[in-house]
Coordinates of C-alpha atoms in Angstrom, one line a residue:
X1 CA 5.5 -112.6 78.5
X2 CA 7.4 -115.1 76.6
X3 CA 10.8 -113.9 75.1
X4 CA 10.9 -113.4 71.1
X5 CA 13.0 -110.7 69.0
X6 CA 9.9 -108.6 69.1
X7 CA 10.2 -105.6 71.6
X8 CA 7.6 -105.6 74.5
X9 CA 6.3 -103.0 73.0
X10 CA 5.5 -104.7 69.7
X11 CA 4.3 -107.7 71.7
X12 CA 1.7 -105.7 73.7
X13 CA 0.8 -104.3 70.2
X14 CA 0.5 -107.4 68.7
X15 CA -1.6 -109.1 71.8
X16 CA -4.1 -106.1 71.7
X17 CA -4.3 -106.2 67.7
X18 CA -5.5 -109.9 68.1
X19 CA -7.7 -109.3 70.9
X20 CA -9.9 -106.6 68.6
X21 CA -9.9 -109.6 66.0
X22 CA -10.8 -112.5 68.2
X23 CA -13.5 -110.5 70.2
X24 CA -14.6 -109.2 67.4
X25 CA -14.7 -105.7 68.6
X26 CA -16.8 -102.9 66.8
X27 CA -15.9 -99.8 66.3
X28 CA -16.8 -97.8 69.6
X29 CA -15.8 -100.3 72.1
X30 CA -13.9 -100.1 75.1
X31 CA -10.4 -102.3 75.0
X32 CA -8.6 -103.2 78.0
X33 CA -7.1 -100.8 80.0
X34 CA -3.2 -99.8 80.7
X35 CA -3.2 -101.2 84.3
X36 CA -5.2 -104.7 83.0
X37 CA -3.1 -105.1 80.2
X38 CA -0.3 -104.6 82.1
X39 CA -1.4 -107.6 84.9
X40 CA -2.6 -110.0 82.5
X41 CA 1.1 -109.9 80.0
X42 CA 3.3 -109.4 83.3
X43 CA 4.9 -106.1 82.0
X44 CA 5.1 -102.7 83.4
X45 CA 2.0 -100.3 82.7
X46 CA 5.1 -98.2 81.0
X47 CA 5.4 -100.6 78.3
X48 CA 1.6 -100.9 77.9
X49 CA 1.0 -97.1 77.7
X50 CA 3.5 -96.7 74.8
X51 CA 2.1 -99.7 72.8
X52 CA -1.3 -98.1 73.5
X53 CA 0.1 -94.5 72.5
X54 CA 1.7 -96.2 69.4
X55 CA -1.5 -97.8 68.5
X56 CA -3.6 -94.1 69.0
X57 CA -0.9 -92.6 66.9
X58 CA -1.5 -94.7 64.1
X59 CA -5.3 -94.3 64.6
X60 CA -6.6 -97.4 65.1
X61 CA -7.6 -96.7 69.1
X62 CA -8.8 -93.5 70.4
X63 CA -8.1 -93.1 74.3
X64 CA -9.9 -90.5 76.3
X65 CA -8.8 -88.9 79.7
X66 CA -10.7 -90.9 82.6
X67 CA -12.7 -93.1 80.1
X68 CA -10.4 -95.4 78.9
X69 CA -8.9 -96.2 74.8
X70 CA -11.9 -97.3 72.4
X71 CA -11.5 -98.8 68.7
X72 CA -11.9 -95.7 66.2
X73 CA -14.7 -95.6 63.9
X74 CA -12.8 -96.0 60.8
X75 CA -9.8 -98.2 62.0
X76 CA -10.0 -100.4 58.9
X77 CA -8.7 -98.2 56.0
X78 CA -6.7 -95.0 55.4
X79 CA -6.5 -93.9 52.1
X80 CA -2.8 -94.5 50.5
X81 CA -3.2 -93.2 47.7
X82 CA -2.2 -89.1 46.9
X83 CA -5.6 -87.1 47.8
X84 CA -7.5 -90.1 48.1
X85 CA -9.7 -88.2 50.3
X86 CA -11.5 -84.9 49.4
X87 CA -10.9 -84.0 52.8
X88 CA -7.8 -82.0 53.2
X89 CA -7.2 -80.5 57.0
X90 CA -5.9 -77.6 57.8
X91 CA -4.5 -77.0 61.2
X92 CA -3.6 -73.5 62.5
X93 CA -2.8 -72.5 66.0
X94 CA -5.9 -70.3 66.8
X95 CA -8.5 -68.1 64.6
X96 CA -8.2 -65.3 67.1
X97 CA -4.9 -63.5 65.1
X98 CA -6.5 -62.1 62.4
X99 CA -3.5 -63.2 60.6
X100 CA -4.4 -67.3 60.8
X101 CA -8.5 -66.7 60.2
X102 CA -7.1 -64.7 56.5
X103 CA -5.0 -67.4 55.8
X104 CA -7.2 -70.4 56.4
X105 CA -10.3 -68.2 54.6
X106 CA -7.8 -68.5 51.7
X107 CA -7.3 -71.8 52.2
X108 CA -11.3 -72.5 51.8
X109 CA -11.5 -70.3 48.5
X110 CA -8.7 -72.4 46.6
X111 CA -9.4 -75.8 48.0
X112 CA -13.2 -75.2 47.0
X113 CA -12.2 -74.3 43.2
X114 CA -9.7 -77.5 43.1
X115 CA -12.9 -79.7 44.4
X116 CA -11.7 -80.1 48.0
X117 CA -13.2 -79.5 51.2
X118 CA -11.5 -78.1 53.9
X119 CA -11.3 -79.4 57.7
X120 CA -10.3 -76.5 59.6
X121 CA -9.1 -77.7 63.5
X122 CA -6.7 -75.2 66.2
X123 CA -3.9 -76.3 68.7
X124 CA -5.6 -73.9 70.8
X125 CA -9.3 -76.1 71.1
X126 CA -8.0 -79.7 70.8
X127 CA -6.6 -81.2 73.8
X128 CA -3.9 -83.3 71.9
X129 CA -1.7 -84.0 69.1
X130 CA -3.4 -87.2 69.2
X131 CA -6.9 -86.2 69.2
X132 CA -6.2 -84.2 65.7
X133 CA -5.1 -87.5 64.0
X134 CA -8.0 -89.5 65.5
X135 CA -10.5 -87.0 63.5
X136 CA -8.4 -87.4 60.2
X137 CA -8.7 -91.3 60.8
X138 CA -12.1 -91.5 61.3
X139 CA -13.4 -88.5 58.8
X140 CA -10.6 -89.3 55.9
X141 CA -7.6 -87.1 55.2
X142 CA -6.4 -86.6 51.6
X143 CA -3.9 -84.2 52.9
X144 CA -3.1 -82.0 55.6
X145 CA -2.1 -78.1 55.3
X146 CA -0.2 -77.0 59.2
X147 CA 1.9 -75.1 60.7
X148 CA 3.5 -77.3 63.3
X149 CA 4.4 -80.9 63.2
X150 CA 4.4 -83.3 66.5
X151 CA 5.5 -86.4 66.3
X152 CA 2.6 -88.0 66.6
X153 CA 1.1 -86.2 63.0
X154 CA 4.4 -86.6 61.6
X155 CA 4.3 -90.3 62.0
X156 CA 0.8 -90.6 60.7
X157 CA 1.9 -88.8 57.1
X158 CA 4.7 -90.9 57.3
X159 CA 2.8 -94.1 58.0
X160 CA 0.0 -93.7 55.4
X161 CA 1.6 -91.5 53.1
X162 CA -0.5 -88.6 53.6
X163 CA 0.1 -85.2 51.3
X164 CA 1.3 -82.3 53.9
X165 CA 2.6 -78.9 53.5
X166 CA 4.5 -77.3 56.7
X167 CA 4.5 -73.6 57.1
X168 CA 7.4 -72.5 58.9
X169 CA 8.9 -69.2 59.9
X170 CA 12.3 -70.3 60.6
X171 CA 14.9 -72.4 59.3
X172 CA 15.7 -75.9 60.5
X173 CA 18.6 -78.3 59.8
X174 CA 18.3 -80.7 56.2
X175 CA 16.1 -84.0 57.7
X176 CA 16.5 -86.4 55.1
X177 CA 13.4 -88.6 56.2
X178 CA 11.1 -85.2 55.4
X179 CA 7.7 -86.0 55.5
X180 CA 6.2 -83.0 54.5
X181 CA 6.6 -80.1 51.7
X182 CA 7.7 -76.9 53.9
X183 CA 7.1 -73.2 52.8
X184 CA 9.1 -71.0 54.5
X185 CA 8.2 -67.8 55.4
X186 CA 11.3 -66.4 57.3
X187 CA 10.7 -64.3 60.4
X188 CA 14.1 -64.0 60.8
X189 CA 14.0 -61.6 57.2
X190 CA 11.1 -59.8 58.7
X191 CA 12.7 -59.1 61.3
X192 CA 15.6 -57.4 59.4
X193 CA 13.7 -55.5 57.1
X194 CA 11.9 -53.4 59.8
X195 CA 14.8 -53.1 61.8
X196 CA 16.4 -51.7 58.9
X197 CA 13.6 -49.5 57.6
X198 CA 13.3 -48.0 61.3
X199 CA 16.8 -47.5 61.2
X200 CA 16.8 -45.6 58.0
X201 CA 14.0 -43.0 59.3
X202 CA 16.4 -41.8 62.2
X203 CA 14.7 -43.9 64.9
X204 CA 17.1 -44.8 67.8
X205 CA 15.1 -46.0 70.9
X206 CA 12.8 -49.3 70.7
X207 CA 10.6 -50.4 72.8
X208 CA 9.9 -54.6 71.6
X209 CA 7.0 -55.3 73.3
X210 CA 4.8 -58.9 73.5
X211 CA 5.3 -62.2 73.2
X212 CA 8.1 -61.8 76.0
X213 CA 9.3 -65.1 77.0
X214 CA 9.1 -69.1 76.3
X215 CA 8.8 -71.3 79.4
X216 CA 12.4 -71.1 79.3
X217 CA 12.1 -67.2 79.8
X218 CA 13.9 -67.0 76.8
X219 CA 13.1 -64.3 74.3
X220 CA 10.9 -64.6 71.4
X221 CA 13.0 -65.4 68.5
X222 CA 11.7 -62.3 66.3
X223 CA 12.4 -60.0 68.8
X224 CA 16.0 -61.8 69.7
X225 CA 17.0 -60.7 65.8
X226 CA 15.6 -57.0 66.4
X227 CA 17.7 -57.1 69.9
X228 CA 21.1 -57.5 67.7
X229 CA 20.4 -56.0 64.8
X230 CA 19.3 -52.9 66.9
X231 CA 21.7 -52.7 69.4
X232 CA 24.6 -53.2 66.8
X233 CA 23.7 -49.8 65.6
X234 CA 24.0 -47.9 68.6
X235 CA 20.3 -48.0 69.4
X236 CA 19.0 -48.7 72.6
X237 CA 16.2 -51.5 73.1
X238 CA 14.0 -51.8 75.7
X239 CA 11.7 -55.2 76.2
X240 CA 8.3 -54.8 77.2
X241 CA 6.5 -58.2 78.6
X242 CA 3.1 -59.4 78.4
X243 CA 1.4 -62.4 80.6
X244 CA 1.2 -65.6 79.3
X245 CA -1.7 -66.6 76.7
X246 CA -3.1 -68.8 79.3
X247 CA -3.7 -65.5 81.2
X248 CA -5.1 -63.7 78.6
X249 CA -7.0 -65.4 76.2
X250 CA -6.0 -65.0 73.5
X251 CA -7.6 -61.5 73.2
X252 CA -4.5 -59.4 71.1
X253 CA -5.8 -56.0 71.3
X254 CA -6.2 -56.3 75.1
X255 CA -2.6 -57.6 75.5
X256 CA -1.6 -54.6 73.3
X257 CA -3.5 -52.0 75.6
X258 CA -1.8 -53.5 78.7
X259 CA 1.5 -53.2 76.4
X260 CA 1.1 -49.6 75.8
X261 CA 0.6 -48.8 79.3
X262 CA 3.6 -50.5 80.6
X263 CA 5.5 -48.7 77.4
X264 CA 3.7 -45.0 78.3
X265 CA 5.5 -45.8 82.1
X266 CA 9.3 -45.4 80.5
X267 CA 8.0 -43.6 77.4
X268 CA 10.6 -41.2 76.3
X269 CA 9.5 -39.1 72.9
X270 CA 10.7 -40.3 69.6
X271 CA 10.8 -43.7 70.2
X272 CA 9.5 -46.8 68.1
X273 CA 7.4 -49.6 70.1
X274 CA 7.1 -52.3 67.8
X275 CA 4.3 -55.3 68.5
X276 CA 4.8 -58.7 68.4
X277 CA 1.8 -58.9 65.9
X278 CA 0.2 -56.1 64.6
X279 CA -3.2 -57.2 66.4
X280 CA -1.3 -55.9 69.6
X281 CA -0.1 -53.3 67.8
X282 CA -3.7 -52.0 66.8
X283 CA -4.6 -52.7 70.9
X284 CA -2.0 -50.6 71.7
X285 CA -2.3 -47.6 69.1
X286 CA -5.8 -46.7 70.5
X287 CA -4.6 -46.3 73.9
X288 CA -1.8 -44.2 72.7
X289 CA -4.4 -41.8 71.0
X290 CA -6.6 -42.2 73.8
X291 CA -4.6 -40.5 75.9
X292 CA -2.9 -37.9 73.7
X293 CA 0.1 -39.2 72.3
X294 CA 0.2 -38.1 68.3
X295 CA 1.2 -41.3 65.7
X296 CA 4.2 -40.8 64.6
X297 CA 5.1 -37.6 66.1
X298 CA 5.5 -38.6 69.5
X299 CA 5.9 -42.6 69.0
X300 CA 6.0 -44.5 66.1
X301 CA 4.0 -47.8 66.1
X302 CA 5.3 -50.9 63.9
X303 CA 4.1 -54.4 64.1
X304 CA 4.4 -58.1 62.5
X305 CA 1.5 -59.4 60.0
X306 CA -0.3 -57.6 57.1
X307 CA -3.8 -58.2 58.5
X308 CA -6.9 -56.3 56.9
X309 CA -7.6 -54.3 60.1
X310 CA -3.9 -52.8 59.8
X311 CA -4.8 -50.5 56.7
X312 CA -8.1 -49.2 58.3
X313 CA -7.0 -47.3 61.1
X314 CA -5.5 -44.1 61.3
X315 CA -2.6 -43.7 60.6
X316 CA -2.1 -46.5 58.6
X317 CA 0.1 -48.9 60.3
X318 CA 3.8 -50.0 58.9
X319 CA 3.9 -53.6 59.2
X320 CA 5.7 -56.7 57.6
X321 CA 3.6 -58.9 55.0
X322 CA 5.2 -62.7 55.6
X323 CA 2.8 -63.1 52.4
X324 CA 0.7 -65.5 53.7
X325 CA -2.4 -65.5 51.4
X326 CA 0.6 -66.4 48.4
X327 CA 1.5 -68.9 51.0
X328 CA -1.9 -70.6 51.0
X329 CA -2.0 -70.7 47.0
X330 CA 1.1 -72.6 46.6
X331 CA 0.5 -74.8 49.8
X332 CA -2.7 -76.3 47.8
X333 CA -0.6 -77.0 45.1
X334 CA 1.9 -78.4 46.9
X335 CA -0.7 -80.9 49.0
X336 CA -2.3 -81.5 45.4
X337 CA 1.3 -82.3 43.6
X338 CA 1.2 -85.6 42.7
X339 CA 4.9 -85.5 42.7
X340 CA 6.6 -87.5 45.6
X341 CA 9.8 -85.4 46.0
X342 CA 9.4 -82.9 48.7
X343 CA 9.4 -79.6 47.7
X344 CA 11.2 -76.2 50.0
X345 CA 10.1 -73.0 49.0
X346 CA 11.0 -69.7 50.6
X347 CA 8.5 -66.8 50.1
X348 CA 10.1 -63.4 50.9
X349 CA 8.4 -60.8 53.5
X350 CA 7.5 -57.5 52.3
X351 CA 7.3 -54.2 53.8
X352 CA 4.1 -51.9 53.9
X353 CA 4.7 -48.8 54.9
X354 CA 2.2 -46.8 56.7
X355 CA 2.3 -43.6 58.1
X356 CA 2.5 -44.6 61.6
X357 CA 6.4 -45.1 61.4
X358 CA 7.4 -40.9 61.2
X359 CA 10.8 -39.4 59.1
X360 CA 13.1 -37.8 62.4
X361 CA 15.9 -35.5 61.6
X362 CA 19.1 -37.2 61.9
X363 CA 21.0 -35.4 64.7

């Protein structure tokens, strides 16, 4: 390749942007691929797969495992202007937690009274980053609700200027190149208030149980602020693991069954076990009961997320409420702002008590 100031990158870029224009390529059709792009310019296929990732990131190609990368449907055109698009996508990690499916059918209500349509995808069905900003480039996105942010969609808002609201649950350092509104919704503050709570009602011996590890075999960070918090009061906290998601399928109440049996193994009485989400939790409870243990007498039972299901068993759970159905009203308004600052807001967790968390005697 001839030298300029360009990077090889951009020349590769530039090469395949010309060879869609001179072969006058329709949407659909097949370009070259990495290894013949990398032969005919007389670079390294490693410089021809990021110029093709670049180009998929910015939606003009879509590449496909084994097929090959084909022109998207709508390279042409995305919408620059705020909400341009009725479209507005919102992208959760599963709809198997209760917790997500209540938050996106909020989602649906508001959009639908502001005039907007909503494009529900999940991390867990999509094979790629990639593949979620190929359907926003080829359906039309006027904005984009989430609760994670790769690079890849953070350079698409960034690029065409796209409307997005992040829902977090922790905090992250000041990024002055922000490309989205964030709502926080601190699990770090849930995680306080039902240590504390527990704390208060004479409760001494935890069991923490789901959502173990990371890759890293690091603990979940929730359960790492219960650890301290706990054990700085005298309390003594016991980790109960669970097999990866992969394993399990992302079926909650059969990870919290599993949990209570591996918590009934060390069970000691008067002791909390608190779930990772409260969908484990309500897995768990049943086995409990099933086999004779009395809610909160003999265990207490506590868990993460103020899901519908948690106030119609008995006893009533005790959970925390990260508030996310408030969260979806002021995301819409957020990803409907035509204000160009980007907005932080923190939403703080509430308590519901139940009657599965017991009063003991302090001793």
């Amino acid at each position: 390749m001839p030298m300029t100031k360009l990077s090889l990158k951009t020349q590769v870029k530039e090469y395949l942007l010309s060879y869609i224009r001179d072969k006058k390529l329709q949407p659909g059709d097949r370009l070259l691929t990495q290894r013949e792009l990398a032969e005919m310019l007389h670079t390294s296929q490693k410089v021809a797969q990021m110029a093709l990732n670049s180009l998929e990131e910015e939606g003009i190609i879509i590449r496909r495992l084994g097929s090959g990368s084909f022109l998207a449907r709508r390279h042409e055109m995305i919408p620059r202007t705020p909400n341009g698009g009725r479209n507005i996508f919102v992208l959760i990690p599963n709809l198997r937690n209760p917790q997500f499916s209540e938050f996106a059918a909020e989602l649906e209500t508001v959009l639908l009274r502001k005039s907007r349509q909503m494009r529900l995808m999940t991390f867990h069905a999509v094979s790629s980053f990639r593949e979620i900003v190929n359907v926003m480039v080829e359906e039309g996105c006027g904005g984009i609700i989430t609760t994670d942010l790769p690079l890849p969609l953070k350079n698409f808002i960034l690029q065409h200027e796209i409307p997005a609201v992040l829902i977090r649950l922790w905090k992250m350092r000041d990024n002055p190149r922000k490309a989205t509104h964030e709502i926080l919704l601190n699990i770090e503050d849930q995680a306080k208030i039902l240590s504390e709570h527990l704390l208060s009602r004479g409760y001494r011996r935890f069991y923490l149980a789901g959502g173990m590890t990371n890759s890293d075999g690091e603990l979940s960070f929730r359960f790492q602020i219960m650890q301290k918090y706990l054990e700085s009061s005298g309390s003594s906290v016991h980790i109960i693991p669970e097999k990866s998601m992969s394993e399990n399928g992302l079926n909650y109440e059969s990870v919290g069954r599993e949990l209570a049996m591996k918590i009934l193994k060390q069970y000691q009485p008067s002791s909390a076990a608190v779930f990772y989400n409260t969908a484990r939790a309500l897995g768990a409870m049943k086995v409990f009961q099933r086999l004779g243990k009395n809610i909160p007498q003999d265990i207490a039972v506590a868990g993460f997320d103020n899901i519908f299901p948690a106030r119609l068993v008995e006893p009533e759970l005790t959970v925390t409420d990260a508030r996310y159905i408030e969260a979806a009203h002021r995301a819409v308004d957020l990803v409907l702002s035509p204000h160009e600052r980007k907005e932080t807001l923190s939403i703080a967790p509430l308590l519901c008590c139940g009657r599965s968390v017991g009063h003991l005697d302090k001793k």
